Amino acid sequence: MKMLKFVFALLIGAFAVTAQAADPALVSKGEYLTRAADCLACHLAPGGKPFAGGLSFKLPFGTLYSPNITPDKETGIGNWSDDEFVSALQKGVGKDGKHYYPAFPYTSYTLMSREDILAIKAYLFSLEPVNQKPPQNDLSFPFNQRWGMFFWNLVFASNERFVPDSKQSAEWNRGAYLVQGPGHCGECHTPRNMFQAMSSGKSLAGGEVGNWRAYNISSDVKYGIGAWPQESLINYLSQGYAPGYGGAGGPMADAVEHSLRFLDPADVKAIVVYLKSTPAQSQGISRPTPAVVDQPGVSLGHKLFSDACAACHRPDGSGNQSPGAMLMGLKTVNDPSGTNVIATLLEGHTPLAVQANQRMPDFGRAYNDTELAAVSTFVLRRFGQSNGEISAKDVAKGRENSLH
C-alpha cells in the first residue's frame, strides 16, 4: 500500500511539473520576463542557436563563456530543479553548488521574486533543447577558483528582493524594479571597483563594456539623461535612437534588439520615469551643443568622411534618410577618447529589427588603422567640442577587442 501511494505521489508530481511547464499563461509571462532580463543577448554566440550559450566575455583576468540555458539535460539546464534555478539567479549559486561570476548579473536578478524567476524557467523549459557545450572558461589564477566567489558574495552580493517604495507611485516602482532587477541596467552603466563589483555610490554614472563605453544614465542634466525629453528617451529605448540625443550601438543596441523593443509601452515609460528621478551623478561624457565646427583644408579624415559617411550622415551631421543617422548632439562625438566612434566604425550595427536605411555597416575590414583614426578625429572635432584626437594605436587596440 505504501509503495502504491509513493508511486501515485510521483505520478502526481510529474503531472504537476508537466502542467506547469505547459501553462500558456506562465510561459507567456516567462517569455516577457526573459526578454526584460535580456537573457538572449548573453546566451547567443555569433552564428549560434538562441540560448545555447558560448558567447565570450573578455575580462581583465581572462575569458568567460556563457552557459547553455536550453532544457537540454546533458549540456543545458534540463535537469535543474526550481530551487537550483532560483538560487542561480538570486544567489549566483547554481546546480551542485556551482558559483557563478558576476559577469552573470545575479547581483541584480536577486531583486526578482521567486514567482518571476520560475516563470522564466517555465519559458526556457518550453524551448527546444540544444545539445551544445560551451568552451571552457580561460581565467588566470586565482580567478579560476570558483570557491573564492563565496567570499566575494559575502561582501558584494545582497541576496535581497525588491521592496516597493510606499512614498512613490506604482509607475515609479515598476520602473525601479525593471531597471534594478531584470533589466540590470546598472551592471553596464555603473563603474566597477578593483574587485569587479559595481562601485557603491556611483549608480548609473557610466561604465565600460568590452570595446564600448556605457554612458551616464542618471538624472544629471549635463552628464546623464536629465535634459532628455521624456519622448526622446522612450524612443531611444524602444527604437534605438533619439535624434540629437543618442543612438544605441554595441551592447546597448543588442539590448534594444533583443529586449527593450519588446516591452509594453507602459513599462518603457515607467523605466523613463524612474531613470529621470535617480540621484544625479556628475561624471562622464557631456552632451555637446549641436553645432558644426569648420575645419580648414581637406584632411584625410575629411576626405574619408565625404567619401564614405556623408551620404548617410550628411556633411553637417543632420542625418539623411533616417533620423537615426544624426550626429549632432550625441555624446559619442564628444568623447575625447572616441571609444564608441572607434567601436562603431570597427563593428557597425546591423540589427534585423530596423529598416535597412538605419543600419550602420562596419568599416574595419575596408580601412586601415590610420584611415579610421583620421576619420574618427574628424568626426570628434567637427561635431563635438572635446577637440579629441585618435591615433592609429587607439584603433589597433579597439580592433583587438572588436567582434570582427
PDB file of C-alpha atoms in Angstrom, residues 73-277:
ATOM      1  CA  LYS A  73      19.598  17.552 -19.994  1.00  0.00           C
ATOM      2  CA  GLU A  74      23.218  16.901 -20.908  1.00  0.00           C
ATOM      3  CA  THR A  75      24.616  20.350 -21.717  1.00  0.00           C
ATOM      4  CA  GLY A  76      21.838  22.712 -20.615  1.00  0.00           C
ATOM      5  CA  ILE A  77      19.534  23.145 -17.607  1.00  0.00           C
ATOM      6  CA  GLY A  78      17.096  20.316 -18.325  1.00  0.00           C
ATOM      7  CA  ASN A  79      17.879  18.577 -15.029  1.00  0.00           C
ATOM      8  CA  TRP A  80      17.670  21.688 -12.862  1.00  0.00           C
ATOM      9  CA  SER A  81      15.116  21.882 -10.067  1.00  0.00           C
ATOM     10  CA  ASP A  82      13.130  25.018  -9.248  1.00  0.00           C
ATOM     11  CA  ASP A  83      15.259  25.681  -6.176  1.00  0.00           C
ATOM     12  CA  GLU A  84      18.506  25.358  -8.141  1.00  0.00           C
ATOM     13  CA  PHE A  85      17.300  27.771 -10.819  1.00  0.00           C
ATOM     14  CA  VAL A  86      16.095  30.328  -8.268  1.00  0.00           C
ATOM     15  CA  SER A  87      19.360  30.038  -6.351  1.00  0.00           C
ATOM     16  CA  ALA A  88      21.366  30.731  -9.508  1.00  0.00           C
ATOM     17  CA  LEU A  89      19.503  33.985 -10.178  1.00  0.00           C
ATOM     18  CA  GLN A  90      19.188  35.179  -6.595  1.00  0.00           C
ATOM     19  CA  LYS A  91      22.467  33.963  -5.103  1.00  0.00           C
ATOM     20  CA  GLY A  92      24.765  33.221  -8.045  1.00  0.00           C
ATOM     21  CA  VAL A  93      24.987  29.587  -6.923  1.00  0.00           C
ATOM     22  CA  GLY A  94      23.539  27.019  -9.310  1.00  0.00           C
ATOM     23  CA  LYS A  95      23.279  23.262  -9.594  1.00  0.00           C
ATOM     24  CA  ASP A  96      25.627  21.229  -7.381  1.00  0.00           C
ATOM     25  CA  GLY A  97      26.682  24.396  -5.553  1.00  0.00           C
ATOM     26  CA  LYS A  98      28.466  25.844  -8.587  1.00  0.00           C
ATOM     27  CA  HIS A  99      29.343  29.512  -8.070  1.00  0.00           C
ATOM     28  CA  TYR A 100      28.929  31.940 -10.958  1.00  0.00           C
ATOM     29  CA  TYR A 101      30.993  35.014 -11.749  1.00  0.00           C
ATOM     30  CA  PRO A 102      29.327  38.457 -11.670  1.00  0.00           C
ATOM     31  CA  ALA A 103      29.501  38.681 -15.465  1.00  0.00           C
ATOM     32  CA  PHE A 104      26.205  36.857 -14.912  1.00  0.00           C
ATOM     33  CA  PRO A 105      24.151  39.686 -13.358  1.00  0.00           C
ATOM     34  CA  TYR A 106      22.735  37.768 -10.406  1.00  0.00           C
ATOM     35  CA  THR A 107      23.641  40.777  -8.248  1.00  0.00           C
ATOM     36  CA  SER A 108      20.687  42.471  -9.998  1.00  0.00           C
ATOM     37  CA  TYR A 109      18.491  39.432 -10.648  1.00  0.00           C
ATOM     38  CA  THR A 110      18.495  38.826  -6.887  1.00  0.00           C
ATOM     39  CA  LEU A 111      15.833  41.543  -6.638  1.00  0.00           C
ATOM     40  CA  MET A 112      13.442  39.402  -8.698  1.00  0.00           C
ATOM     41  CA  SER A 113      10.749  37.399  -6.933  1.00  0.00           C
ATOM     42  CA  ARG A 114      10.726  33.606  -6.927  1.00  0.00           C
ATOM     43  CA  GLU A 115       7.468  33.752  -8.879  1.00  0.00           C
ATOM     44  CA  ASP A 116       9.010  35.793 -11.701  1.00  0.00           C
ATOM     45  CA  ILE A 117      12.136  33.641 -11.805  1.00  0.00           C
ATOM     46  CA  LEU A 118      10.127  30.431 -12.073  1.00  0.00           C
ATOM     47  CA  ALA A 119       8.106  31.968 -14.904  1.00  0.00           C
ATOM     48  CA  ILE A 120      11.400  32.462 -16.769  1.00  0.00           C
ATOM     49  CA  LYS A 121      12.274  28.831 -16.056  1.00  0.00           C
ATOM     50  CA  ALA A 122       8.910  27.704 -17.426  1.00  0.00           C
ATOM     51  CA  TYR A 123       9.546  29.602 -20.643  1.00  0.00           C
ATOM     52  CA  LEU A 124      13.091  28.272 -21.055  1.00  0.00           C
ATOM     53  CA  PHE A 125      11.845  24.725 -20.448  1.00  0.00           C
ATOM     54  CA  SER A 126       9.247  25.199 -23.212  1.00  0.00           C
ATOM     55  CA  LEU A 127      12.025  25.715 -25.774  1.00  0.00           C
ATOM     56  CA  GLU A 128      13.640  23.114 -27.996  1.00  0.00           C
ATOM     57  CA  PRO A 129      16.678  21.575 -26.246  1.00  0.00           C
ATOM     58  CA  VAL A 130      20.035  22.315 -27.877  1.00  0.00           C
ATOM     59  CA  ASN A 131      22.873  19.895 -27.199  1.00  0.00           C
ATOM     60  CA  GLN A 132      25.856  22.235 -27.180  1.00  0.00           C
ATOM     61  CA  LYS A 133      28.578  22.537 -24.596  1.00  0.00           C
ATOM     62  CA  PRO A 134      30.220  25.986 -24.427  1.00  0.00           C
ATOM     63  CA  PRO A 135      34.034  26.334 -24.422  1.00  0.00           C
ATOM     64  CA  GLN A 136      35.834  26.103 -21.107  1.00  0.00           C
ATOM     65  CA  ASN A 137      36.459  29.373 -19.300  1.00  0.00           C
ATOM     66  CA  ASP A 138      40.025  30.611 -19.599  1.00  0.00           C
ATOM     67  CA  LEU A 139      40.804  32.510 -16.402  1.00  0.00           C
ATOM     68  CA  SER A 140      44.113  33.190 -14.690  1.00  0.00           C
ATOM     69  CA  PHE A 141      44.824  32.133 -11.100  1.00  0.00           C
ATOM     70  CA  PRO A 142      43.325  32.858  -8.588  1.00  0.00           C
ATOM     71  CA  PHE A 143      40.227  33.929 -10.525  1.00  0.00           C
ATOM     72  CA  ASN A 144      39.742  30.416 -11.876  1.00  0.00           C
ATOM     73  CA  GLN A 145      38.951  29.204  -8.345  1.00  0.00           C
ATOM     74  CA  ARG A 146      35.164  29.400  -8.176  1.00  0.00           C
ATOM     75  CA  TRP A 147      35.045  28.785  -4.434  1.00  0.00           C
ATOM     76  CA  GLY A 148      36.512  32.254  -3.984  1.00  0.00           C
ATOM     77  CA  MET A 149      33.165  33.694  -5.119  1.00  0.00           C
ATOM     78  CA  PHE A 150      31.739  32.625  -1.752  1.00  0.00           C
ATOM     79  CA  PHE A 151      33.719  35.407  -0.098  1.00  0.00           C
ATOM     80  CA  TRP A 152      33.004  37.865  -2.934  1.00  0.00           C
ATOM     81  CA  ASN A 153      29.281  37.270  -2.440  1.00  0.00           C
ATOM     82  CA  LEU A 154      29.561  37.896   1.286  1.00  0.00           C
ATOM     83  CA  VAL A 155      30.897  41.381   0.582  1.00  0.00           C
ATOM     84  CA  PHE A 156      29.222  42.447  -2.660  1.00  0.00           C
ATOM     85  CA  ALA A 157      26.037  40.373  -3.224  1.00  0.00           C
ATOM     86  CA  SER A 158      22.977  41.456  -1.239  1.00  0.00           C
ATOM     87  CA  ASN A 159      20.621  38.484  -1.821  1.00  0.00           C
ATOM     88  CA  GLU A 160      17.593  40.696  -1.234  1.00  0.00           C
ATOM     89  CA  ARG A 161      14.279  41.042  -3.048  1.00  0.00           C
ATOM     90  CA  PHE A 162      12.863  44.284  -4.408  1.00  0.00           C
ATOM     91  CA  VAL A 163      10.741  46.188  -1.908  1.00  0.00           C
ATOM     92  CA  PRO A 164       8.409  48.857  -3.360  1.00  0.00           C
ATOM     93  CA  ASP A 165       8.766  52.380  -2.004  1.00  0.00           C
ATOM     94  CA  SER A 166       5.416  53.325  -0.462  1.00  0.00           C
ATOM     95  CA  LYS A 167       6.216  57.005  -0.998  1.00  0.00           C
ATOM     96  CA  GLN A 168       6.419  56.558  -4.763  1.00  0.00           C
ATOM     97  CA  SER A 169       3.801  55.812  -7.412  1.00  0.00           C
ATOM     98  CA  ALA A 170       3.086  52.353  -8.806  1.00  0.00           C
ATOM     99  CA  GLU A 171       4.601  53.503 -12.112  1.00  0.00           C
ATOM    100  CA  TRP A 172       7.829  54.614 -10.416  1.00  0.00           C
ATOM    101  CA  ASN A 173       8.094  51.333  -8.517  1.00  0.00           C
ATOM    102  CA  ARG A 174       7.538  49.324 -11.682  1.00  0.00           C
ATOM    103  CA  GLY A 175      10.311  51.274 -13.386  1.00  0.00           C
ATOM    104  CA  ALA A 176      12.625  50.829 -10.412  1.00  0.00           C
ATOM    105  CA  TYR A 177      12.006  47.079 -10.421  1.00  0.00           C
ATOM    106  CA  LEU A 178      12.687  46.750 -14.148  1.00  0.00           C
ATOM    107  CA  VAL A 179      15.842  48.896 -14.054  1.00  0.00           C
ATOM    108  CA  GLN A 180      17.344  47.465 -10.886  1.00  0.00           C
ATOM    109  CA  GLY A 181      16.182  43.867 -11.294  1.00  0.00           C
ATOM    110  CA  PRO A 182      15.548  42.078 -14.597  1.00  0.00           C
ATOM    111  CA  GLY A 183      16.784  44.975 -16.745  1.00  0.00           C
ATOM    112  CA  HIS A 184      20.069  45.067 -14.729  1.00  0.00           C
ATOM    113  CA  CYS A 185      20.898  48.468 -16.246  1.00  0.00           C
ATOM    114  CA  GLY A 186      23.438  49.272 -13.548  1.00  0.00           C
ATOM    115  CA  GLU A 187      25.571  46.260 -14.490  1.00  0.00           C
ATOM    116  CA  CYS A 188      26.741  48.123 -17.602  1.00  0.00           C
ATOM    117  CA  HIS A 189      26.071  51.737 -16.652  1.00  0.00           C
ATOM    118  CA  THR A 190      27.790  51.737 -13.256  1.00  0.00           C
ATOM    119  CA  PRO A 191      31.593  51.871 -12.900  1.00  0.00           C
ATOM    120  CA  ARG A 192      33.233  48.880 -11.208  1.00  0.00           C
ATOM    121  CA  ASN A 193      35.820  48.787  -8.463  1.00  0.00           C
ATOM    122  CA  MET A 194      39.050  46.780  -8.414  1.00  0.00           C
ATOM    123  CA  PHE A 195      37.078  43.683  -7.354  1.00  0.00           C
ATOM    124  CA  GLN A 196      34.756  43.998 -10.390  1.00  0.00           C
ATOM    125  CA  ALA A 197      31.794  44.897  -8.186  1.00  0.00           C
ATOM    126  CA  MET A 198      29.591  47.889  -9.010  1.00  0.00           C
ATOM    127  CA  SER A 199      31.012  50.979  -7.298  1.00  0.00           C
ATOM    128  CA  SER A 200      28.972  51.985  -4.293  1.00  0.00           C
ATOM    129  CA  GLY A 201      27.542  55.487  -4.524  1.00  0.00           C
ATOM    130  CA  LYS A 202      28.051  55.775  -8.289  1.00  0.00           C
ATOM    131  CA  SER A 203      24.945  54.021  -9.549  1.00  0.00           C
ATOM    132  CA  LEU A 204      24.276  54.649 -13.254  1.00  0.00           C
ATOM    133  CA  ALA A 205      27.262  57.029 -13.547  1.00  0.00           C
ATOM    134  CA  GLY A 206      28.582  55.164 -16.599  1.00  0.00           C
ATOM    135  CA  GLY A 207      30.913  52.251 -17.205  1.00  0.00           C
ATOM    136  CA  GLU A 208      32.797  50.295 -19.821  1.00  0.00           C
ATOM    137  CA  VAL A 209      31.619  47.129 -21.536  1.00  0.00           C
ATOM    138  CA  GLY A 210      34.327  45.481 -23.595  1.00  0.00           C
ATOM    139  CA  ASN A 211      35.046  47.752 -26.534  1.00  0.00           C
ATOM    140  CA  TRP A 212      32.270  50.193 -25.666  1.00  0.00           C
ATOM    141  CA  ARG A 213      31.501  52.964 -23.201  1.00  0.00           C
ATOM    142  CA  ALA A 214      28.132  52.778 -21.422  1.00  0.00           C
ATOM    143  CA  TYR A 215      27.186  56.377 -20.716  1.00  0.00           C
ATOM    144  CA  ASN A 216      25.882  58.012 -17.563  1.00  0.00           C
ATOM    145  CA  ILE A 217      22.104  57.446 -17.430  1.00  0.00           C
ATOM    146  CA  SER A 218      21.403  59.114 -14.091  1.00  0.00           C
ATOM    147  CA  SER A 219      19.189  62.203 -13.871  1.00  0.00           C
ATOM    148  CA  ASP A 220      22.154  64.572 -14.167  1.00  0.00           C
ATOM    149  CA  VAL A 221      21.308  67.273 -16.711  1.00  0.00           C
ATOM    150  CA  LYS A 222      24.827  67.672 -18.115  1.00  0.00           C
ATOM    151  CA  TYR A 223      26.282  64.161 -17.965  1.00  0.00           C
ATOM    152  CA  GLY A 224      23.177  61.981 -17.696  1.00  0.00           C
ATOM    153  CA  ILE A 225      19.710  61.913 -19.261  1.00  0.00           C
ATOM    154  CA  GLY A 226      18.177  64.658 -17.133  1.00  0.00           C
ATOM    155  CA  ALA A 227      17.852  67.034 -20.081  1.00  0.00           C
ATOM    156  CA  TRP A 228      16.346  64.434 -22.421  1.00  0.00           C
ATOM    157  CA  PRO A 229      12.644  64.983 -23.178  1.00  0.00           C
ATOM    158  CA  GLN A 230      10.588  62.028 -21.986  1.00  0.00           C
ATOM    159  CA  GLU A 231       9.503  61.105 -25.517  1.00  0.00           C
ATOM    160  CA  SER A 232      13.112  61.140 -26.760  1.00  0.00           C
ATOM    161  CA  LEU A 233      14.170  58.714 -24.043  1.00  0.00           C
ATOM    162  CA  ILE A 234      11.167  56.479 -24.737  1.00  0.00           C
ATOM    163  CA  ASN A 235      12.037  56.473 -28.445  1.00  0.00           C
ATOM    164  CA  TYR A 236      15.671  55.652 -27.684  1.00  0.00           C
ATOM    165  CA  LEU A 237      14.782  52.668 -25.502  1.00  0.00           C
ATOM    166  CA  SER A 238      12.128  51.262 -27.822  1.00  0.00           C
ATOM    167  CA  GLN A 239      13.729  52.027 -31.210  1.00  0.00           C
ATOM    168  CA  GLY A 240      17.416  52.550 -30.506  1.00  0.00           C
ATOM    169  CA  TYR A 241      17.772  56.229 -31.357  1.00  0.00           C
ATOM    170  CA  ALA A 242      16.677  59.692 -30.317  1.00  0.00           C
ATOM    171  CA  PRO A 243      17.692  62.350 -32.887  1.00  0.00           C
ATOM    172  CA  GLY A 244      20.057  64.871 -31.350  1.00  0.00           C
ATOM    173  CA  TYR A 245      20.386  62.922 -28.097  1.00  0.00           C
ATOM    174  CA  GLY A 246      21.630  59.397 -28.640  1.00  0.00           C
ATOM    175  CA  GLY A 247      21.948  56.363 -30.877  1.00  0.00           C
ATOM    176  CA  ALA A 248      22.308  52.844 -29.476  1.00  0.00           C
ATOM    177  CA  GLY A 249      25.376  50.871 -30.500  1.00  0.00           C
ATOM    178  CA  GLY A 250      27.218  47.763 -29.359  1.00  0.00           C
ATOM    179  CA  PRO A 251      25.754  46.096 -26.229  1.00  0.00           C
ATOM    180  CA  MET A 252      23.072  48.794 -25.925  1.00  0.00           C
ATOM    181  CA  ALA A 253      21.935  48.118 -29.473  1.00  0.00           C
ATOM    182  CA  ASP A 254      21.722  44.428 -28.557  1.00  0.00           C
ATOM    183  CA  ALA A 255      19.603  45.334 -25.538  1.00  0.00           C
ATOM    184  CA  VAL A 256      17.174  47.230 -27.787  1.00  0.00           C
ATOM    185  CA  GLU A 257      17.212  44.449 -30.371  1.00  0.00           C
ATOM    186  CA  HIS A 258      16.607  41.529 -28.007  1.00  0.00           C
ATOM    187  CA  SER A 259      14.877  43.152 -25.055  1.00  0.00           C
ATOM    188  CA  LEU A 260      13.666  46.736 -24.827  1.00  0.00           C
ATOM    189  CA  ARG A 261      11.709  46.918 -28.070  1.00  0.00           C
ATOM    190  CA  PHE A 262       9.507  44.058 -26.857  1.00  0.00           C
ATOM    191  CA  LEU A 263       8.458  45.758 -23.628  1.00  0.00           C
ATOM    192  CA  ASP A 264       4.953  47.150 -23.176  1.00  0.00           C
ATOM    193  CA  PRO A 265       4.832  50.938 -23.742  1.00  0.00           C
ATOM    194  CA  ALA A 266       3.709  51.360 -20.133  1.00  0.00           C
ATOM    195  CA  ASP A 267       6.828  49.557 -18.906  1.00  0.00           C
ATOM    196  CA  VAL A 268       9.121  51.640 -21.111  1.00  0.00           C
ATOM    197  CA  LYS A 269       7.511  54.802 -19.754  1.00  0.00           C
ATOM    198  CA  ALA A 270       7.907  53.501 -16.188  1.00  0.00           C
ATOM    199  CA  ILE A 271      11.626  52.960 -16.819  1.00  0.00           C
ATOM    200  CA  VAL A 272      11.933  56.531 -18.075  1.00  0.00           C
ATOM    201  CA  VAL A 273      10.034  57.926 -15.083  1.00  0.00           C
ATOM    202  CA  TYR A 274      12.361  56.086 -12.717  1.00  0.00           C
ATOM    203  CA  LEU A 275      15.609  56.975 -14.522  1.00  0.00           C
ATOM    204  CA  LYS A 276      14.749  60.659 -14.574  1.00  0.00           C
ATOM    205  CA  SER A 277      14.289  60.540 -10.785  1.00  0.00           C
TER     206      SER A 277
END
